[in-house]
PDB file of N, CA and C in Angstrom:
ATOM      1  N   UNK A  28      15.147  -0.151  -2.253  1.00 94.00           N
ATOM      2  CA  UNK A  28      14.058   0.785  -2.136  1.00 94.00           C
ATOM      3  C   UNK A  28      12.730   0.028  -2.142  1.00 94.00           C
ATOM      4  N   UNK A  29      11.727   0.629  -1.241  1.00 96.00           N
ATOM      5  CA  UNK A  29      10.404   0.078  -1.290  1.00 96.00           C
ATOM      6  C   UNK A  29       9.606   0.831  -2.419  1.00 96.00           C
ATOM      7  N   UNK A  30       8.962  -0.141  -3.205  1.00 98.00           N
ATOM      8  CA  UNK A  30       8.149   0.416  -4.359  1.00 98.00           C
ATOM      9  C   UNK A  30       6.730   0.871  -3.858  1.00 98.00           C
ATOM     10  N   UNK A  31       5.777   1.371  -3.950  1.00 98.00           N
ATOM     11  CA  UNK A  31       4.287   1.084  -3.752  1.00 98.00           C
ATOM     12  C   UNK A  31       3.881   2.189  -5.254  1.00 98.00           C
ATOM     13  N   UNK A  32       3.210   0.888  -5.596  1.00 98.00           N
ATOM     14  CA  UNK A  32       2.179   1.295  -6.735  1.00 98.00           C
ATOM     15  C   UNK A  32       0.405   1.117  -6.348  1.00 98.00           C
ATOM     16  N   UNK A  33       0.022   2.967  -6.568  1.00 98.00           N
ATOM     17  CA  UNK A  33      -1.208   2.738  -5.973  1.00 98.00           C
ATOM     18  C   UNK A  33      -2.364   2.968  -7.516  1.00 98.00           C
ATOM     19  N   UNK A  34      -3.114   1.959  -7.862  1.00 98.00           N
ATOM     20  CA  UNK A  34      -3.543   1.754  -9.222  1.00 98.00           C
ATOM     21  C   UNK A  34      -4.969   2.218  -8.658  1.00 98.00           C
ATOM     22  N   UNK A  35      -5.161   3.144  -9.462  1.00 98.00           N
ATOM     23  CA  UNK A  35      -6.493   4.213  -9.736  1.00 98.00           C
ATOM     24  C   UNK A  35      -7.854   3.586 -11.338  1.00 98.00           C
ATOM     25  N   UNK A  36      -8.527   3.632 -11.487  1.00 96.00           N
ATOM     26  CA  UNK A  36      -9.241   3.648 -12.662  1.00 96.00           C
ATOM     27  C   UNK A  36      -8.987   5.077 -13.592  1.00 96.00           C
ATOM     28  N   UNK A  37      -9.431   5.661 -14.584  1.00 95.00           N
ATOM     29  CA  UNK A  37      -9.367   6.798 -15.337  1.00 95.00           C
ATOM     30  C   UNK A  37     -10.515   7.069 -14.633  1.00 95.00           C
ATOM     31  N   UNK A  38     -11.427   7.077 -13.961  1.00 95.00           N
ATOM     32  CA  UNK A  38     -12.554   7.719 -13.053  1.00 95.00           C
ATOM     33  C   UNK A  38     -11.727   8.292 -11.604  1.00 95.00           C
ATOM     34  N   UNK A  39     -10.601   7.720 -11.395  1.00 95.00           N
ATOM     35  CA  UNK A  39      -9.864   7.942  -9.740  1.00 95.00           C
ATOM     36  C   UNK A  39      -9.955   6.623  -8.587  1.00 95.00           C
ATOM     37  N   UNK A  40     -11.126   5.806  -9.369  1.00 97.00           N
ATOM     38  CA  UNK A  40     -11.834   4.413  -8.016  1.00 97.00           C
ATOM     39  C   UNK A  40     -10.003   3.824  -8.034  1.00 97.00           C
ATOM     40  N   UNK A  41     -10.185   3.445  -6.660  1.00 98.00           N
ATOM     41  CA  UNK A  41      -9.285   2.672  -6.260  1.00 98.00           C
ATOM     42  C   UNK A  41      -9.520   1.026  -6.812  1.00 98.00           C
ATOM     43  N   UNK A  42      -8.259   0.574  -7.225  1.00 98.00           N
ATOM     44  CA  UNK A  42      -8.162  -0.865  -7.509  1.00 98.00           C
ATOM     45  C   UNK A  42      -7.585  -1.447  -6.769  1.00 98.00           C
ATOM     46  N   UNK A  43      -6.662  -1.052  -5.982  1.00 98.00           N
ATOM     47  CA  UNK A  43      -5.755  -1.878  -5.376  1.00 98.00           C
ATOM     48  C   UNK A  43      -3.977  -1.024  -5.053  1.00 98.00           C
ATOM     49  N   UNK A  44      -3.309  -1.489  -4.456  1.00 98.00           N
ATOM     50  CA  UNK A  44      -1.629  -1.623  -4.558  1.00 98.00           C
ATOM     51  C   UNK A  44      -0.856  -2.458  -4.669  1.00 98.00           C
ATOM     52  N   UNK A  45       0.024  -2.236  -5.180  1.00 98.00           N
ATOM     53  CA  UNK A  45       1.292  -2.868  -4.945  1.00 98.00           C
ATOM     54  C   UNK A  45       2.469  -2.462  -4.012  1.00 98.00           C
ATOM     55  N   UNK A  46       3.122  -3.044  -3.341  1.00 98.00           N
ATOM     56  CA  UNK A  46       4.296  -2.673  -2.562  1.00 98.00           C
ATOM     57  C   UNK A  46       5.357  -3.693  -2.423  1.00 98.00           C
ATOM     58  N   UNK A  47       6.494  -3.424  -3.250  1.00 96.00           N
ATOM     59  CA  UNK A  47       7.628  -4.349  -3.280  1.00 96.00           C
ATOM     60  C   UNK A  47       9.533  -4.067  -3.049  1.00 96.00           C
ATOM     61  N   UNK A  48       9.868  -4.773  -2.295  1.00 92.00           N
ATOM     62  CA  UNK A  48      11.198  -4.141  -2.550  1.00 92.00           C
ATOM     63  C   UNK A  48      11.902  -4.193  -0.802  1.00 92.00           C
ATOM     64  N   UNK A  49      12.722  -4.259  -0.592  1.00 90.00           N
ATOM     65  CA  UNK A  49      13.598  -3.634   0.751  1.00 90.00           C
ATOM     66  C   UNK A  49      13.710  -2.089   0.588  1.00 90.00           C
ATOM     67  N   UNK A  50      13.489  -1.256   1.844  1.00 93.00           N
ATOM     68  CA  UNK A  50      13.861  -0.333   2.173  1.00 93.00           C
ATOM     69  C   UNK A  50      15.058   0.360   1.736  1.00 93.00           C
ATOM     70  N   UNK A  51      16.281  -0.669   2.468  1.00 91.00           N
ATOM     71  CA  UNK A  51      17.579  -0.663   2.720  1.00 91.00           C
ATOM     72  C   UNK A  51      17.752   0.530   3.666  1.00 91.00           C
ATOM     73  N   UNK A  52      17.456   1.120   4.310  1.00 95.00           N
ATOM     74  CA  UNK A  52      17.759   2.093   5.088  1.00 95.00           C
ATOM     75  C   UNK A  52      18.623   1.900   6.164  1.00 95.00           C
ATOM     76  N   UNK A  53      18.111   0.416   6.582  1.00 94.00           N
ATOM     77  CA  UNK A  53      19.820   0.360   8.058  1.00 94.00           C
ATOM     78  C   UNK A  53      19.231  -1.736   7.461  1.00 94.00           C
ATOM     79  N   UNK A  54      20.277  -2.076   8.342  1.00 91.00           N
ATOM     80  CA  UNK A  54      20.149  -3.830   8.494  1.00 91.00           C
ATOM     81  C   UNK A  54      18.859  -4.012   8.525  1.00 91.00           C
ATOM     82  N   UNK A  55      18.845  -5.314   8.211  1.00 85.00           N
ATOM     83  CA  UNK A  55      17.493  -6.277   8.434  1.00 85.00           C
ATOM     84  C   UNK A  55      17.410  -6.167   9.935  1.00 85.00           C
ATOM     85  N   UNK A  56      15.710  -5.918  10.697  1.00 88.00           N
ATOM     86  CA  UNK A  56      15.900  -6.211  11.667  1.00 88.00           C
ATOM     87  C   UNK A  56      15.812  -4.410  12.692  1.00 88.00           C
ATOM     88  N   UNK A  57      16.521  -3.426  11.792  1.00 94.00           N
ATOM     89  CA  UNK A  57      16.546  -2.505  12.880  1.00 94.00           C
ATOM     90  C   UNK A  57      16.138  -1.414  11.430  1.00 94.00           C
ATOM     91  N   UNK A  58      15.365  -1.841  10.246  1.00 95.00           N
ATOM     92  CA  UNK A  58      15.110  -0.937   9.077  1.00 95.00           C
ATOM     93  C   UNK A  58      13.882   0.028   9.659  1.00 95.00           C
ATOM     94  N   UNK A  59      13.695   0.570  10.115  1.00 96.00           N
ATOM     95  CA  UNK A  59      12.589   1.810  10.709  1.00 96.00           C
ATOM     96  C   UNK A  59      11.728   2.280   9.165  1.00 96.00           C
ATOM     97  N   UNK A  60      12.031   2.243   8.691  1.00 96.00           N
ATOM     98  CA  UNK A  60      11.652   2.285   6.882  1.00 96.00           C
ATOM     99  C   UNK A  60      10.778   1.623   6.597  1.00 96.00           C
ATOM    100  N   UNK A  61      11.494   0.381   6.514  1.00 94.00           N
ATOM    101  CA  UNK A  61      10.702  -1.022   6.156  1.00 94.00           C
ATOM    102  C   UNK A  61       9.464  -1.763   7.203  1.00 94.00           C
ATOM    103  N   UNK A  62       9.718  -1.204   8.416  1.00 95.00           N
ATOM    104  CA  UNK A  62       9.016  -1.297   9.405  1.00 95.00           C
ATOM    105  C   UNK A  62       7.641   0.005   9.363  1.00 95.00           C
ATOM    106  N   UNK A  63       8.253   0.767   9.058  1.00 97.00           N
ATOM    107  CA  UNK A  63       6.546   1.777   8.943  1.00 97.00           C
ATOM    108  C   UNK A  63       6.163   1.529   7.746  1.00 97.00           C
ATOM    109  N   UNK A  64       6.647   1.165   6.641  1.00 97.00           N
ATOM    110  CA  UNK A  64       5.588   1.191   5.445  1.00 97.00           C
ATOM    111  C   UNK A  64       4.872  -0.258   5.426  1.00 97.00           C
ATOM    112  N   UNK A  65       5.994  -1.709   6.080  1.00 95.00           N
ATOM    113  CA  UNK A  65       5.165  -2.635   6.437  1.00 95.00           C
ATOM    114  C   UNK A  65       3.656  -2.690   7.245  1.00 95.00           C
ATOM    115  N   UNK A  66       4.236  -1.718   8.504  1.00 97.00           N
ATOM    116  CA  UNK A  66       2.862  -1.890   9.151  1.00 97.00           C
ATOM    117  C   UNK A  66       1.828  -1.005   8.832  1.00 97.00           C
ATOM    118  N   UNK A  67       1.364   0.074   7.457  1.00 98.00           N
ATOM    119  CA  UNK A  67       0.624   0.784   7.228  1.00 98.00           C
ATOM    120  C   UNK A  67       0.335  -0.207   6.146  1.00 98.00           C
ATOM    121  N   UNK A  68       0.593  -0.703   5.541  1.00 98.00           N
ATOM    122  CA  UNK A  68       0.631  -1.572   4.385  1.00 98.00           C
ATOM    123  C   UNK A  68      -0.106  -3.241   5.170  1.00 98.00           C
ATOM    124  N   UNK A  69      -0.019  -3.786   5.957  1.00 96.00           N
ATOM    125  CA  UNK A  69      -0.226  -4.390   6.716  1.00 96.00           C
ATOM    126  C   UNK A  69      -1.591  -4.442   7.407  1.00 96.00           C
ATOM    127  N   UNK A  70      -1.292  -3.158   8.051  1.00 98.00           N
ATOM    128  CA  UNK A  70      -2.507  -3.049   9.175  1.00 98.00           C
ATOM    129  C   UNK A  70      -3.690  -2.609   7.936  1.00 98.00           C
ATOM    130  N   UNK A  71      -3.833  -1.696   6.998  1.00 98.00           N
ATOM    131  CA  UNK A  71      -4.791  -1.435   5.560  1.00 98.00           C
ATOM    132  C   UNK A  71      -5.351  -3.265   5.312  1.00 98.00           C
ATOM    133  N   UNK A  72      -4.348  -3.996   5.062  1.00 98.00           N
ATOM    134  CA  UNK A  72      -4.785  -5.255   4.252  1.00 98.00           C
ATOM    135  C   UNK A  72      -6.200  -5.883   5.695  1.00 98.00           C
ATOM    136  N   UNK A  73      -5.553  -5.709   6.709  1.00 97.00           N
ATOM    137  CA  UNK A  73      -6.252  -6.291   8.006  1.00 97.00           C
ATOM    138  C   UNK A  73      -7.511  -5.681   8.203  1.00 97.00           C
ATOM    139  N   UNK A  74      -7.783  -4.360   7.795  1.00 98.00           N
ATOM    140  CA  UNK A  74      -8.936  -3.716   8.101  1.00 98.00           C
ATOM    141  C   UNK A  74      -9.392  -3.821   7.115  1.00 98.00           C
ATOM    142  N   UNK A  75      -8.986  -4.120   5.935  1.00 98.00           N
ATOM    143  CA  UNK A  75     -10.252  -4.274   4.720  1.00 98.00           C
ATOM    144  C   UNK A  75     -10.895  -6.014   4.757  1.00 98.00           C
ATOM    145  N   UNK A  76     -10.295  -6.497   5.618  1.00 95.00           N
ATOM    146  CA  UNK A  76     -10.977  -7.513   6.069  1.00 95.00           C
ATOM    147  C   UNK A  76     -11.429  -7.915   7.091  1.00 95.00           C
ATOM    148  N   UNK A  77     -10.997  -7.400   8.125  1.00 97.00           N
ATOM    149  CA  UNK A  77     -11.644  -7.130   9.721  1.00 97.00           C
ATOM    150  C   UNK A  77     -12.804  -6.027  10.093  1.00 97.00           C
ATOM    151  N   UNK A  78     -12.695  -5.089   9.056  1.00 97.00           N
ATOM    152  CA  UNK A  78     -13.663  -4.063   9.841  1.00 97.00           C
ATOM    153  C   UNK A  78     -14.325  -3.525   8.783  1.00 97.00           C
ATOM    154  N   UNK A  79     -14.067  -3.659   7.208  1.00 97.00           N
ATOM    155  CA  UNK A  79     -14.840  -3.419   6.082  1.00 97.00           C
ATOM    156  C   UNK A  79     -15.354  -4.066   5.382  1.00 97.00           C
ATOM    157  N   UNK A  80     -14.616  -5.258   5.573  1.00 97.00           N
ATOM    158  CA  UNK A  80     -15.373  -6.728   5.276  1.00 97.00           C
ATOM    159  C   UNK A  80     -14.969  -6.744   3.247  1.00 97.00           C
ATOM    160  N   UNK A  81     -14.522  -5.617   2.781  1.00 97.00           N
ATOM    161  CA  UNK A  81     -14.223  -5.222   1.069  1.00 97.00           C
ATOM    162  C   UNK A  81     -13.827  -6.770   0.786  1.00 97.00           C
ATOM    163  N   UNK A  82     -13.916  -7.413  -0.069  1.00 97.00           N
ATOM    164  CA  UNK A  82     -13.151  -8.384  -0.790  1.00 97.00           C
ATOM    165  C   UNK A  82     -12.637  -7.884  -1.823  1.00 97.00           C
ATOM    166  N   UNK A  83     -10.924  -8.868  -1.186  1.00 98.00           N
ATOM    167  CA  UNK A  83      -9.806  -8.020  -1.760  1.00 98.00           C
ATOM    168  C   UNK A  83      -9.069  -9.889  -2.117  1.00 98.00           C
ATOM    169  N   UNK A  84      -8.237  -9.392  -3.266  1.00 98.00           N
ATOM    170  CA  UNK A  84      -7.409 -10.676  -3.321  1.00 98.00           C
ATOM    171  C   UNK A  84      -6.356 -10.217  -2.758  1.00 98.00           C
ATOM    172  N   UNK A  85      -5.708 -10.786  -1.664  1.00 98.00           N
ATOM    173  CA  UNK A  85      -4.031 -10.340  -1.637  1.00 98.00           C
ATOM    174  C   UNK A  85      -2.820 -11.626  -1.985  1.00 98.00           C
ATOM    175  N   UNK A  86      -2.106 -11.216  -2.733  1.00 97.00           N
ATOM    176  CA  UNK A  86      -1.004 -12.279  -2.909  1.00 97.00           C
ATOM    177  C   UNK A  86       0.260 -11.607  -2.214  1.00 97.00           C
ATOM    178  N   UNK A  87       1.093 -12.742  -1.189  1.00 95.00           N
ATOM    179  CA  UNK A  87       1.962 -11.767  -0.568  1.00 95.00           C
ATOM    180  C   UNK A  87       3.488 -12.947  -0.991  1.00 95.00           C
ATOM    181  N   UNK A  88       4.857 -12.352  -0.936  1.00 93.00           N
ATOM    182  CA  UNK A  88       5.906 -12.939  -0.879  1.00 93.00           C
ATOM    183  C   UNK A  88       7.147 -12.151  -0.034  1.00 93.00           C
ATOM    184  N   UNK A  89       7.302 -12.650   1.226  1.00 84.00           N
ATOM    185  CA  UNK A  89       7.948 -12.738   2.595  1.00 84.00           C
ATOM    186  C   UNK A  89       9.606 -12.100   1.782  1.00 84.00           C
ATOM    187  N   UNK A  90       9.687 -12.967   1.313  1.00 83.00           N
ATOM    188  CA  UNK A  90      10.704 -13.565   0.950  1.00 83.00           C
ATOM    189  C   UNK A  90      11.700 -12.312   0.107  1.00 83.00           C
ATOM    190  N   UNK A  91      10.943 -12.116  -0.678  1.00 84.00           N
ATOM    191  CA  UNK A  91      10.452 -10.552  -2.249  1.00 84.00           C
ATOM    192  C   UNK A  91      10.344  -9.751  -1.352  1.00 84.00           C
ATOM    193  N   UNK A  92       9.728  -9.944  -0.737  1.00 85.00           N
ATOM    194  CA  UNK A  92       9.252  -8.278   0.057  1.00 85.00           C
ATOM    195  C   UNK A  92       8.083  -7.415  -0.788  1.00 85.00           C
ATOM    196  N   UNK A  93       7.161  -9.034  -0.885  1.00 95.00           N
ATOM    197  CA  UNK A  93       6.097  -7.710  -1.782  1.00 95.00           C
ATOM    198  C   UNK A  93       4.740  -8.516  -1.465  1.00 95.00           C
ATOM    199  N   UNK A  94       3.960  -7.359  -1.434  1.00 97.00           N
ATOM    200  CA  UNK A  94       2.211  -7.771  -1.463  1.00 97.00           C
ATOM    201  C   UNK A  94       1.583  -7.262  -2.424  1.00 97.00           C
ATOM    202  N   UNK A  95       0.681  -7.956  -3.098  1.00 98.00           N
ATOM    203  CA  UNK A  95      -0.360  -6.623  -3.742  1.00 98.00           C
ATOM    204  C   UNK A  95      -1.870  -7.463  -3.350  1.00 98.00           C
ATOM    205  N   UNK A  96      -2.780  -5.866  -3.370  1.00 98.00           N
ATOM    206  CA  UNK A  96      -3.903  -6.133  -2.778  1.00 98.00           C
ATOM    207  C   UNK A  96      -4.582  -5.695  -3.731  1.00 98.00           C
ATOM    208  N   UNK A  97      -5.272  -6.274  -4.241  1.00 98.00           N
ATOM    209  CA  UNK A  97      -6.570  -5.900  -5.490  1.00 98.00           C
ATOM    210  C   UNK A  97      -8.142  -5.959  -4.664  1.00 98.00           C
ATOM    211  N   UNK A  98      -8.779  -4.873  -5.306  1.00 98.00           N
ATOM    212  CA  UNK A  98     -10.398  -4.974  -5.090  1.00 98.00           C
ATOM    213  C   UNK A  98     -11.020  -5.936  -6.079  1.00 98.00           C
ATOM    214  N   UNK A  99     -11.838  -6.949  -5.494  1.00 97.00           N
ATOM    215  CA  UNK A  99     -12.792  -7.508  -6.313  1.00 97.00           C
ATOM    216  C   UNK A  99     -13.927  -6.926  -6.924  1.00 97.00           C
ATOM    217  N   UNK A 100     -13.769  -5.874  -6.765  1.00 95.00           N
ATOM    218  CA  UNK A 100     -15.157  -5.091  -7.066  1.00 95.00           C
ATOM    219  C   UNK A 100     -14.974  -3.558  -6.709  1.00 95.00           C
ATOM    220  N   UNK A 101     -15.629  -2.679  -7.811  1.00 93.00           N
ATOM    221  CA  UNK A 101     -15.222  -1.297  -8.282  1.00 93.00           C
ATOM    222  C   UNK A 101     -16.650  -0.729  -8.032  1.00 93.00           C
ATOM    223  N   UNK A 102     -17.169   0.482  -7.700  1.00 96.00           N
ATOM    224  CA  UNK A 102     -16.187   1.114  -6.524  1.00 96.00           C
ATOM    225  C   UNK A 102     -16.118  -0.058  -4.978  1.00 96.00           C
ATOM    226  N   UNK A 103     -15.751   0.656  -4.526  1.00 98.00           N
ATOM    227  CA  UNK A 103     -15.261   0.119  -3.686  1.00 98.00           C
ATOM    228  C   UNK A 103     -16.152   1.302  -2.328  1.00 98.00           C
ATOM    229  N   UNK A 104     -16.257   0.235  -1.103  1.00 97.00           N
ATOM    230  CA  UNK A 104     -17.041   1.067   0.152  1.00 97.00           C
ATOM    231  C   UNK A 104     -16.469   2.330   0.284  1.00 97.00           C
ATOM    232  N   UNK A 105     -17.685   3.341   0.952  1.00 98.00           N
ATOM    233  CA  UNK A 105     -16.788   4.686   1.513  1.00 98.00           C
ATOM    234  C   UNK A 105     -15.671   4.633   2.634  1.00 98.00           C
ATOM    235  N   UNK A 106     -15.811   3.522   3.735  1.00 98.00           N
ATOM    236  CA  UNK A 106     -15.043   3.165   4.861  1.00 98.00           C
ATOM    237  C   UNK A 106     -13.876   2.423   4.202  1.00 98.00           C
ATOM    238  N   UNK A 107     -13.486   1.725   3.037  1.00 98.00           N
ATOM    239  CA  UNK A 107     -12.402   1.331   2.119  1.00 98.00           C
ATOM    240  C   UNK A 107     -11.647   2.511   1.464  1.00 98.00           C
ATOM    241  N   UNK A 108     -12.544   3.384   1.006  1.00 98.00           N
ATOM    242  CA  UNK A 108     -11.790   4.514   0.335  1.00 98.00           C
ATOM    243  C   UNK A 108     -11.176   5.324   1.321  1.00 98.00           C
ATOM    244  N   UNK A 109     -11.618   6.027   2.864  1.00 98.00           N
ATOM    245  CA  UNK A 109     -11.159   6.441   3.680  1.00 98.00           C
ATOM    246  C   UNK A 109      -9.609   5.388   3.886  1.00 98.00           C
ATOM    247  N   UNK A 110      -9.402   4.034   4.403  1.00 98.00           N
ATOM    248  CA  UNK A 110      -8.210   3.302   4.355  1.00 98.00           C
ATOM    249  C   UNK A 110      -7.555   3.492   3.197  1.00 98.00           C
ATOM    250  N   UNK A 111      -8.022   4.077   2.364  1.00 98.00           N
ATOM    251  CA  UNK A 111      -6.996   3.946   1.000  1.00 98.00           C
ATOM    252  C   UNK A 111      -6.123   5.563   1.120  1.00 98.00           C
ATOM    253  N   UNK A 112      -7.211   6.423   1.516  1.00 98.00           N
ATOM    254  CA  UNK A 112      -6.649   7.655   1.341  1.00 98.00           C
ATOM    255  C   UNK A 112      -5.550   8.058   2.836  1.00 98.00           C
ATOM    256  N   UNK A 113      -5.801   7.045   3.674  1.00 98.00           N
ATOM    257  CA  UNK A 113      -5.021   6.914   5.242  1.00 98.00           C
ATOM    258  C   UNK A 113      -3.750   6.544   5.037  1.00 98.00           C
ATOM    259  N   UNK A 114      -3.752   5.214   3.752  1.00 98.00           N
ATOM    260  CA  UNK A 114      -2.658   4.759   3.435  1.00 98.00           C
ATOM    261  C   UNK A 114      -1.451   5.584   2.614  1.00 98.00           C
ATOM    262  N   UNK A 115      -2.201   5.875   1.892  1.00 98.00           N
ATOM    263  CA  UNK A 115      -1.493   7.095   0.628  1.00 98.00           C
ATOM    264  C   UNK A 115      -0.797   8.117   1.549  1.00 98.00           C
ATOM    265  N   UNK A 116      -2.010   8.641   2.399  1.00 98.00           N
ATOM    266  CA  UNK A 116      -1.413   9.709   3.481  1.00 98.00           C
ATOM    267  C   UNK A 116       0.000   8.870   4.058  1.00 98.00           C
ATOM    268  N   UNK A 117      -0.265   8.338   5.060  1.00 98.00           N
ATOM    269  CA  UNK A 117       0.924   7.673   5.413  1.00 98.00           C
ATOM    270  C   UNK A 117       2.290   7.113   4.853  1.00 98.00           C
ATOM    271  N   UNK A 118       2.293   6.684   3.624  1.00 98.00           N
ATOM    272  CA  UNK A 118       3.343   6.480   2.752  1.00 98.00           C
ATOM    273  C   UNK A 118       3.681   7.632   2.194  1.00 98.00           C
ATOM    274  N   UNK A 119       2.771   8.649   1.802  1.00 98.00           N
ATOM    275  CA  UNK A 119       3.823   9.725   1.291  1.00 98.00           C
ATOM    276  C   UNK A 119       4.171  10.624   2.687  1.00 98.00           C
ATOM    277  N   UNK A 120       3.958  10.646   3.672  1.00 98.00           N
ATOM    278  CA  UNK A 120       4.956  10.966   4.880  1.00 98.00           C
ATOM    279  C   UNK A 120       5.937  10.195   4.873  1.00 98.00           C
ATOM    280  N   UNK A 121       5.971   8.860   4.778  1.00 98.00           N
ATOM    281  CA  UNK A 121       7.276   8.146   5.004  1.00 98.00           C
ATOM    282  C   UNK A 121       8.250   8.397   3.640  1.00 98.00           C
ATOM    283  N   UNK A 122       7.530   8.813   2.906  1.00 98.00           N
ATOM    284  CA  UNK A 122       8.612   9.151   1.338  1.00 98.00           C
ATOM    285  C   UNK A 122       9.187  10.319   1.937  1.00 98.00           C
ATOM    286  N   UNK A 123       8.055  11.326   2.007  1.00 98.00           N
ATOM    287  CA  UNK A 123       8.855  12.677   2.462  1.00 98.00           C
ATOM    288  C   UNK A 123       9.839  12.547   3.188  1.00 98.00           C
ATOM    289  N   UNK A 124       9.769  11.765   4.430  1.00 97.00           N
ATOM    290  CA  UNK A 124      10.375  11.971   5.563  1.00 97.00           C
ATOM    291  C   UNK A 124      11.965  11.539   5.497  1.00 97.00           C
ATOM    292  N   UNK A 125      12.397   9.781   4.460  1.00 97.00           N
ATOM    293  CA  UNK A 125      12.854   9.588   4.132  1.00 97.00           C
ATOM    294  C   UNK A 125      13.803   9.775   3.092  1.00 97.00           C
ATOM    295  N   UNK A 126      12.507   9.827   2.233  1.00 96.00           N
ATOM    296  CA  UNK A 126      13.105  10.340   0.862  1.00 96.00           C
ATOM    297  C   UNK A 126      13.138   8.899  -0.320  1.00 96.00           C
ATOM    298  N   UNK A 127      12.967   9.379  -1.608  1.00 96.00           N
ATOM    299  CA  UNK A 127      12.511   7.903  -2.704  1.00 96.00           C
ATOM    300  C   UNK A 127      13.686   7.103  -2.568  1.00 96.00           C
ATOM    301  N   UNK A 128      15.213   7.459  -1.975  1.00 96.00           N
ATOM    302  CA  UNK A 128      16.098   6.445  -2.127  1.00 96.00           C
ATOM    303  C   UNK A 128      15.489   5.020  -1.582  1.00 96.00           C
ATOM    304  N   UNK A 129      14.710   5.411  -0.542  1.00 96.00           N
ATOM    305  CA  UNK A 129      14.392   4.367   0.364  1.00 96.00           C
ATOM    306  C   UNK A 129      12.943   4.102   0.288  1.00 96.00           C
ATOM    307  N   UNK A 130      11.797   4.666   0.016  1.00 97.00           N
ATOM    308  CA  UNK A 130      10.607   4.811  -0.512  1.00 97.00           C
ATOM    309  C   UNK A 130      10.142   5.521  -1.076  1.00 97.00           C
ATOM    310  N   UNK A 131       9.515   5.091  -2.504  1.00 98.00           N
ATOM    311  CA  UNK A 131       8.906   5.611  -3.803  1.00 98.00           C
ATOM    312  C   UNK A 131       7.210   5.073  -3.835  1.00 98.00           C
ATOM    313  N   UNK A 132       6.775   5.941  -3.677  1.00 98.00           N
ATOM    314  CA  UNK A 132       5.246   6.023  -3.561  1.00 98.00           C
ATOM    315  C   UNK A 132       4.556   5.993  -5.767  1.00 98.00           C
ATOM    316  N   UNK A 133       3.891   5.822  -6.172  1.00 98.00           N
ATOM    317  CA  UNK A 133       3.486   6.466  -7.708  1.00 98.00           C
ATOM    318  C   UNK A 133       2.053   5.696  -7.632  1.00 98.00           C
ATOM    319  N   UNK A 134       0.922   6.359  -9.036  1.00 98.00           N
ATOM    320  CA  UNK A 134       0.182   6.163  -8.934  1.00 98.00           C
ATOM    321  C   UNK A 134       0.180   5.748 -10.481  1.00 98.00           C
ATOM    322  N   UNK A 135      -1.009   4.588 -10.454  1.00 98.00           N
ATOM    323  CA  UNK A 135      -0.759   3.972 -12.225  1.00 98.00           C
ATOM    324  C   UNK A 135      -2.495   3.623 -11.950  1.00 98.00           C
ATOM    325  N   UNK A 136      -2.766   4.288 -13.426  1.00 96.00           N
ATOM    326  CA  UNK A 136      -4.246   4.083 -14.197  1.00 96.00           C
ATOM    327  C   UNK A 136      -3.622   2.719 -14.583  1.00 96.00           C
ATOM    328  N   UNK A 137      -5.240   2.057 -14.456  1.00 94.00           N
ATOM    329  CA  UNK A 137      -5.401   0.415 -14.859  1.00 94.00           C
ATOM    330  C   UNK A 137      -6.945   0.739 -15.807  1.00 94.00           C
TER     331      UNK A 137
END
């Protein structure tokens, strides 16, 4: 199962996510699962540095199957918070659609 932990402040500001884990939904290679939450998860990390410019730390492992992306700085832009709330949108369609066997979306105060 793919994890994503999306970490909020006790105010709601976005800090960052986490996303770790295999899908498992079909083989490596033909996972439709692992493939949409990669590239929403993916394409988010690319635009907070291509087109919002936010400084973000990301540490990623290929290997694990996990990234997490932290904000350097709280709050965070209005054009960052829109990608955050695009992302959320998008992963909990792919939960719905799927279902938590295969992706589990949650949200954790930091």
């Amino acid at each position: 199962m793919t994890k994503i932990t999306i970490h909020k402040t006790l105010t709601g500001e976005y800090r960052g996510f986490t996303c770790e884990g295999h899908a498992g939904y079909a083989d490596s290679g033909k996972d439709i699962v692992c493939a949409a939450v990669s590239m929403l998860v993916i394409n988010t990390v690319n635009s907070f540095e291509k087109i919002t410019k936010e400084p973000v730390q990301v540490k990623e492992n290929a290997r694990a199957g996990s990234i997490e992306c932290l904000f350097k700085q709280c709050p965070i832009s209005e054009s960052s918070k829109v990608l955050m709330d695009s992302l959320v949108l998008g992963l909990s369609q792919v939960e719905k659609q799927y279902g938590q066997k295969h992706c589990k979306l949650t949200f954790e105060e930091v």
